[in-house]
XYZ file of C-alpha atoms in Angstrom:
487
model
C -35.558 -31.035 31.509
C -36.435 -31.169 35.249
C -34.727 -34.500 35.704
C -31.513 -33.375 33.930
C -31.520 -30.104 35.830
C -32.007 -31.983 39.089
C -29.019 -34.202 38.263
C -26.823 -31.187 37.597
C -27.883 -29.625 40.930
C -27.109 -32.905 42.765
C -23.664 -32.947 41.085
C -22.865 -29.544 42.585
C -24.337 -30.210 46.026
C -22.497 -33.412 46.838
C -21.198 -33.926 50.370
C -17.670 -33.421 48.854
C -18.322 -29.853 47.785
C -15.105 -27.861 48.475
C -14.895 -25.654 51.466
C -11.865 -23.629 50.338
C -10.052 -22.506 47.244
C -7.404 -25.256 47.235
C -10.047 -27.987 47.644
C -11.723 -27.208 44.301
C -11.418 -30.056 41.801
C -10.903 -28.158 38.555
C -11.488 -31.240 36.354
C -14.887 -31.693 37.882
C -15.619 -27.959 37.535
C -14.693 -27.970 33.837
C -16.775 -31.038 33.150
C -19.739 -29.571 34.821
C -19.655 -26.281 32.964
C -18.857 -27.967 29.650
C -21.903 -30.253 30.100
C -24.218 -27.333 30.527
C -22.592 -25.487 27.605
C -23.184 -28.496 25.326
C -26.843 -28.509 26.312
C -27.054 -24.778 25.543
C -25.644 -25.477 22.068
C -28.241 -28.208 21.455
C -31.086 -25.958 22.630
C -29.816 -23.098 20.415
C -29.722 -25.368 17.333
C -33.330 -26.413 18.166
C -34.178 -22.677 18.601
C -35.708 -23.550 21.988
C -34.907 -20.153 23.483
C -36.828 -20.744 26.679
C -34.629 -23.765 27.397
C -31.549 -21.731 26.468
C -32.457 -19.120 29.075
C -33.093 -21.668 31.736
C -29.839 -23.383 31.066
C -27.954 -20.077 31.119
C -29.524 -19.275 34.428
C -28.426 -22.669 35.843
C -24.839 -22.082 34.637
C -24.485 -18.538 35.837
C -25.777 -19.444 39.301
C -23.618 -22.558 39.622
C -20.654 -22.704 42.034
C -18.298 -24.335 39.542
C -18.883 -21.696 36.888
C -18.275 -18.928 39.395
C -15.089 -20.626 40.555
C -13.811 -20.967 36.956
C -14.608 -17.310 36.256
C -12.633 -16.202 39.320
C -9.746 -18.464 38.290
C -9.662 -17.103 34.823
C -9.469 -13.416 35.821
C -6.927 -14.092 38.535
C -4.503 -16.069 36.279
C -4.600 -14.241 32.925
C -2.295 -11.435 31.794
C -4.481 -8.708 33.274
C -4.646 -10.233 36.747
C -2.626 -7.323 38.219
C -4.572 -4.518 36.435
C -6.433 -2.348 38.857
C -9.941 -0.994 38.298
C -11.358 2.175 39.866
C -11.705 0.400 43.240
C -8.009 -0.464 43.298
C -8.728 -4.015 44.370
C -7.197 -7.337 43.309
C -7.845 -10.906 44.306
C -4.375 -12.392 44.926
C -4.698 -14.673 47.977
C -6.698 -17.899 48.134
C -8.948 -16.310 50.790
C -9.717 -13.341 48.504
C -10.432 -15.646 45.530
C -12.756 -17.819 47.707
C -14.591 -14.658 48.873
C -14.770 -13.520 45.268
C -16.796 -16.620 44.336
C -19.403 -15.738 46.906
C -19.550 -12.161 45.645
C -20.658 -13.155 42.170
C -24.333 -12.719 42.745
C -26.833 -11.556 40.115
C -29.396 -10.207 42.623
C -28.613 -6.617 43.296
C -25.590 -6.641 41.059
C -24.420 -3.171 39.969
C -21.391 -2.747 37.824
C -18.884 -0.004 38.726
C -17.679 2.423 36.023
C -14.528 1.340 34.163
C -11.180 3.121 34.313
C -10.344 4.697 30.943
C -6.722 4.643 29.800
C -5.232 5.508 26.388
C -2.830 3.039 24.790
C -0.667 3.976 21.807
C -1.392 2.528 18.346
C 1.089 1.796 15.484
C -0.171 4.744 13.500
C 0.685 7.160 16.356
C -2.953 7.542 17.506
C -4.222 6.297 20.866
C -6.805 3.661 21.482
C -9.213 4.035 24.455
C -9.180 1.043 26.699
C -11.671 0.619 29.520
C -10.629 -1.478 32.557
C -13.427 -2.971 34.720
C -12.906 -3.799 38.318
C -11.764 -7.359 39.185
C -15.297 -8.244 40.316
C -16.903 -6.935 37.171
C -14.295 -8.809 34.999
C -15.208 -12.061 36.851
C -18.934 -11.341 36.458
C -18.496 -10.752 32.720
C -16.475 -13.919 32.397
C -19.210 -15.872 34.222
C -21.917 -14.651 31.831
C -19.546 -15.186 28.918
C -19.526 -18.859 29.771
C -23.320 -18.870 29.155
C -23.300 -16.657 26.097
C -20.433 -18.217 24.126
C -22.274 -21.455 23.225
C -25.051 -19.362 21.664
C -22.548 -17.175 19.742
C -20.504 -20.101 18.533
C -23.676 -21.863 17.280
C -25.108 -18.803 15.424
C -21.900 -17.186 14.277
C -20.948 -16.573 10.609
C -19.132 -19.448 9.074
C -15.998 -17.457 8.158
C -15.683 -15.351 11.296
C -12.383 -15.820 13.040
C -11.740 -13.060 15.555
C -12.256 -13.748 19.300
C -13.705 -17.196 18.570
C -13.042 -20.444 20.421
C -10.352 -22.521 18.714
C -9.964 -20.036 15.903
C -7.418 -17.378 15.123
C -5.463 -15.369 12.610
C -3.918 -18.437 10.920
C -7.375 -19.874 10.219
C -8.423 -16.628 8.547
C -5.233 -16.686 6.446
C -5.919 -20.368 5.447
C -9.482 -19.437 4.346
C -8.147 -16.487 2.351
C -5.636 -18.816 0.633
C -8.383 -21.330 -0.159
C -10.558 -18.567 -1.740
C -7.809 -16.964 -3.781
C -5.204 -19.557 -4.671
C -6.856 -21.517 -7.465
C -6.590 -20.695 -11.173
C -10.272 -19.762 -11.459
C -10.466 -17.881 -8.159
C -11.663 -14.306 -7.817
C -9.193 -11.607 -8.862
C -10.751 -8.723 -6.996
C -10.683 -8.031 -3.228
C -12.536 -5.548 -1.126
C -10.702 -4.805 2.163
C -12.498 -2.989 4.965
C -13.165 -2.547 8.580
C -16.216 -1.317 10.495
C -15.170 2.148 11.634
C -15.620 2.679 15.355
C -17.274 -0.765 15.721
C -16.899 -1.160 19.484
C -17.776 2.499 20.108
C -20.956 2.727 18.085
C -22.899 -0.487 18.726
C -26.490 0.276 19.680
C -27.335 -0.541 23.240
C -30.976 -0.803 22.313
C -30.180 -3.411 19.669
C -28.049 -5.480 21.987
C -30.652 -5.466 24.822
C -33.298 -6.584 22.272
C -31.287 -9.219 20.421
C -28.519 -10.674 22.615
C -29.679 -13.878 24.332
C -28.713 -13.304 27.972
C -30.020 -11.684 31.206
C -31.073 -8.200 29.992
C -30.517 -6.482 33.449
C -27.044 -7.887 33.716
C -26.194 -6.982 30.127
C -27.399 -3.391 30.795
C -25.076 -3.201 33.794
C -22.133 -4.287 31.631
C -22.681 -1.859 28.741
C -24.165 1.166 30.610
C -21.794 1.427 33.617
C -19.942 4.443 32.253
C -16.234 5.217 32.593
C -13.920 7.442 34.598
C -11.303 9.487 32.785
C -9.150 12.097 34.467
C -11.334 11.884 37.577
C -14.490 12.660 35.639
C -17.452 10.225 35.175
C -18.718 9.865 31.639
C -21.933 8.003 30.732
C -21.994 5.320 27.993
C -25.011 5.551 25.773
C -23.713 3.347 23.016
C -20.954 0.893 22.315
C -19.289 -2.071 24.034
C -16.248 -1.204 26.162
C -12.874 -2.235 24.756
C -11.313 -4.055 27.591
C -14.263 -6.006 28.908
C -14.223 -9.817 28.872
C -17.514 -10.106 27.167
C -17.239 -7.136 24.720
C -15.589 -9.023 21.753
C -18.350 -11.634 21.916
C -21.043 -8.922 21.956
C -19.363 -7.248 18.967
C -19.190 -10.551 17.077
C -22.900 -11.185 17.702
C -23.774 -7.711 16.291
C -21.711 -8.441 13.169
C -23.020 -11.974 12.679
C -25.351 -12.120 9.760
C -23.324 -9.830 7.625
C -21.904 -12.785 5.591
C -25.372 -14.088 4.864
C -26.568 -10.533 4.005
C -23.776 -10.193 1.406
C -24.488 -13.620 -0.042
C -28.163 -12.852 -0.394
C -27.453 -9.589 -2.172
C -24.884 -10.935 -4.627
C -26.601 -14.236 -5.501
C -30.109 -12.944 -5.965
C -31.995 -14.262 -8.972
C -34.280 -12.220 -11.269
C -37.360 -13.422 -9.307
C -35.939 -12.489 -5.899
C -34.855 -16.062 -5.039
C -31.395 -16.453 -3.621
C -29.230 -18.882 -5.667
C -27.333 -21.661 -3.892
C -24.469 -21.356 -6.400
C -21.801 -18.738 -5.828
C -22.385 -16.716 -9.018
C -19.709 -14.088 -8.534
C -17.000 -16.014 -6.475
C -17.908 -13.867 -3.468
C -16.298 -15.004 -0.165
C -16.246 -12.972 2.999
C -13.550 -13.562 5.580
C -13.901 -11.596 8.824
C -11.622 -11.181 11.852
C -13.569 -9.196 14.462
C -14.391 -5.852 12.642
C -11.761 -6.268 9.864
C -12.768 -8.146 6.757
C -12.095 -8.922 3.107
C -14.552 -9.851 0.422
C -13.587 -11.474 -2.886
C -15.405 -10.993 -6.173
C -15.002 -11.677 -9.864
C -15.288 -7.990 -10.871
C -15.032 -4.460 -9.491
C -18.748 -3.915 -10.113
C -19.640 -6.843 -7.848
C -17.585 -5.527 -5.032
C -19.018 -2.020 -5.455
C -22.407 -3.711 -4.971
C -21.077 -5.513 -1.910
C -19.830 -2.245 -0.517
C -23.246 -0.651 -0.882
C -24.759 -3.805 0.560
C -22.545 -3.448 3.731
C -23.539 0.241 4.149
C -27.163 -0.790 3.825
C -26.727 -3.488 6.417
C -25.357 -1.034 8.947
C -27.274 2.216 8.358
C -30.533 1.315 6.671
C -30.220 3.095 3.304
C -33.259 4.939 1.853
C -34.296 2.088 -0.377
C -34.906 -0.296 2.628
C -36.598 2.598 4.504
C -38.838 3.362 1.552
C -39.926 -0.249 1.165
C -40.759 -0.524 4.843
C -43.083 2.486 4.910
C -46.671 1.998 6.102
C -49.539 4.404 6.592
C -48.589 4.559 10.301
C -45.368 6.343 9.272
C -47.029 9.144 7.239
C -48.757 12.303 8.537
C -50.344 14.060 5.551
C -51.632 16.896 7.787
C -48.161 17.776 8.887
C -46.600 16.541 5.629
C -44.004 14.429 7.395
C -42.589 10.842 7.093
C -41.305 9.142 10.245
C -38.381 6.820 9.506
C -38.104 4.044 12.132
C -37.706 0.739 10.244
C -36.115 -0.830 7.225
C -37.192 -3.640 4.882
C -35.076 -6.626 3.780
C -35.805 -9.828 1.893
C -33.918 -12.664 3.589
C -34.291 -16.344 2.587
C -37.565 -15.676 0.853
C -39.091 -13.903 3.842
C -39.971 -10.258 4.383
C -37.984 -8.937 7.333
C -38.610 -5.519 8.971
C -35.717 -4.261 11.140
C -34.986 -1.129 13.102
C -32.331 1.386 11.990
C -28.893 0.468 13.164
C -28.354 3.870 14.796
C -30.477 6.301 16.750
C -29.769 8.965 14.084
C -31.376 6.614 11.607
C -34.724 7.276 13.363
C -35.886 10.627 12.219
C -38.788 12.679 10.778
C -38.541 13.946 7.217
C -40.673 16.945 6.024
C -42.240 16.498 2.536
C -42.659 19.255 -0.060
C -46.292 19.876 -1.047
C -46.039 18.166 -4.401
C -44.608 14.980 -2.886
C -47.253 14.888 -0.188
C -49.991 15.281 -2.810
C -48.523 12.622 -5.100
C -48.037 10.153 -2.253
C -51.566 10.787 -1.003
C -52.870 10.238 -4.533
C -50.905 7.006 -4.793
C -52.065 5.433 -1.551
C -55.612 6.386 -2.353
C -55.548 4.064 -5.320
C -54.493 1.055 -3.320
C -57.496 -1.020 -2.452
C -57.851 -2.376 1.109
C -54.583 -0.823 2.404
C -54.425 -1.194 6.166
C -52.523 1.207 8.519
C -49.777 -1.409 9.189
C -49.455 -2.705 5.569
C -46.355 -1.906 3.546
C -47.250 0.751 0.947
C -44.741 -0.386 -1.635
C -45.178 -4.163 -1.643
C -42.204 -4.979 -3.914
C -38.688 -6.105 -3.394
C -35.318 -4.437 -3.849
C -34.377 -6.859 -6.668
C -37.605 -6.051 -8.510
C -37.002 -2.330 -8.167
C -33.403 -2.711 -9.428
C -34.617 -4.861 -12.368
C -37.252 -2.278 -13.364
C -34.656 0.520 -13.113
C -32.304 -1.315 -15.403
C -35.162 -1.987 -17.812
C -36.277 1.670 -17.881
C -32.634 2.821 -18.362
C -32.362 0.444 -21.344
C -35.528 1.699 -22.955
C -34.547 5.314 -22.382
C -31.012 4.745 -23.705
C -29.461 6.742 -20.859
C -26.367 6.121 -18.766
C -26.662 3.484 -16.027
C -28.047 4.800 -12.725
C -27.971 2.958 -9.397
C -30.905 3.281 -7.075
C -28.489 4.500 -4.441
C -27.389 7.340 -6.794
C -30.847 8.893 -6.319
C -30.010 9.438 -2.634
C -26.770 11.249 -3.638
C -28.583 13.279 -6.143
C -31.079 14.393 -3.446
C -28.158 15.425 -1.197
C -26.425 17.233 -4.036
C -29.596 19.276 -4.742
C -29.948 20.167 -1.027
C -26.392 21.429 -0.976
C -25.818 22.940 -4.455
C -29.222 24.458 -5.214
C -30.831 24.977 -1.847
C -27.581 25.828 0.008
C -28.598 23.622 2.898
C -26.342 23.544 6.007
C -24.357 20.356 6.503
C -26.133 19.758 9.873
C -29.545 19.773 8.194
C -28.358 17.482 5.406
C -26.877 15.065 7.926
C -30.154 14.989 9.898
C -32.207 14.431 6.806
C -29.940 11.609 5.518
C -29.750 9.972 8.943
C -25.989 10.177 9.240
C -24.711 9.285 12.713
C -22.058 12.033 12.498
C -21.963 15.310 10.553
C -18.364 14.312 9.562
C -19.854 11.542 7.380
C -21.851 14.137 5.419
C -18.833 16.315 5.041
C -16.585 13.441 3.943
C -19.071 12.318 1.378
C -20.194 15.622 -0.075
C -17.243 17.969 0.714
C -16.616 18.455 -3.039
C -19.923 20.263 -3.248
C -19.137 22.863 -0.609
C -16.203 24.860 -2.162
C -18.584 26.896 -4.331
C -20.310 27.949 -1.118
C -17.128 29.772 -0.043
C -17.665 32.099 -3.058
C -21.215 32.756 -1.904
C -19.926 33.463 1.605
C -17.406 35.935 0.156
C -20.142 37.590 -1.847
C -22.325 37.872 1.312
C -19.396 39.423 3.250
C -18.917 41.967 0.339
C -22.618 42.731 0.534
C -22.518 43.380 4.264
C -19.385 45.507 3.895
C -20.919 47.562 1.118
C -24.144 48.054 3.080
C -22.212 49.283 6.120
C -20.149 51.569 3.903
C -23.433 53.010 2.407
C -24.724 53.576 5.981
C -21.470 55.363 6.969
C -21.551 57.576 3.838
C -25.220 58.340 4.451
C -24.405 59.367 8.063
C -21.635 61.706 6.872
C -23.871 63.248 4.367
C -26.540 63.845 6.981
C -23.981 65.575 9.206
C -22.885 67.861 6.378
C -26.485 68.806 5.648
C -27.007 69.591 9.333
C -23.935 71.760 9.454
C -25.038 73.714 6.388
C -28.482 74.196 7.889
C -27.072 75.590 11.045
């Protein structure tokens, strides 16, 4: 490593190093950056993350990478777009000065300028425009991040990828659907508000790049109508590095769907595509093929689980550390998955997913009785040491023995919400908090059909208040009459 790193350094610090913008040999610059990117790919494949970080550092601090970053942002379509500082790099002198300004030490990103651009459906899309310096800095770190993303990306991801595009996605869709024995069902979807709702905490924990620089990119805030707004989540639409960040968040979804649809009875993932499931994704838009409607419904639930951490995964992740029997509460802060034969504990995808749920007395007593029967249970051990596939299998077996209509495990969650609304008349906000919905609108969209009856209750309450006030007025009139008679 040291020898190769020394050779790269020598290559940059030759006596023929350029002293001005026009003296830069772009062929040499591209070869130098490409060589480092190839080494990052090899280190990523070997999962040598320490080497990956050292190579990324070497690339982002190199003269040639900085020069290419400045060249890219001053020659693309957005080269004349102003940020909040109203500066552009148009002359050779300004571009040369820009190279020297790309320093990681003390770097602080400026807020982006928010503009609204019209969409085909009549709505407007928010676009955030960084300053020219911040665009160059993002491009520089993109050079170091793209080799990692391209190596670890989903096989059939085509949006904002090197040497891939819409036509490649169309070709893959044709290959998956054109044969006589191909799947006849398609699930079409997109991740709603993908760029706007990505967890900053997740990115800072899982994206392989300089954490301080990444925090500057995603937490800089934006200015709209002369007001500064903070950004607590999401990746700005308009940043050079944002599409790659979004792709890295979505990567793994294809494997997750495969594992859920090709799971054997013993919890082992089959290598054969049992249900003709193929996922083709372009950024946050995707289609999934399947041989039946039931399979795609399962895929749809699997995608929801992947994003929000449904109750089943949260239940299977519970340990004694998460339960307070004195306060009768359960703290939800992780989710359980079985991936490639390994137990994987993950954090909820949204901050709303982290919450504290109060238990009724009977549930607290039953749970306490259950854990008391488990021998040698440690504080950090999973209480329910089973898999989702086993639970689903046992549910199906129980339904068969009972001779009742098929029930999905996820239906129990809906039943709980229905009881809260229909029988306990719980407010939508409380239901959303208990279910871990990111937005109350999700609760209303899902369970709005349960709320119309509540309007009748509201009308009855208004009648009751009106009648009580009428009684009070009548009582007051009667008292006045009595007083007048007395006098």
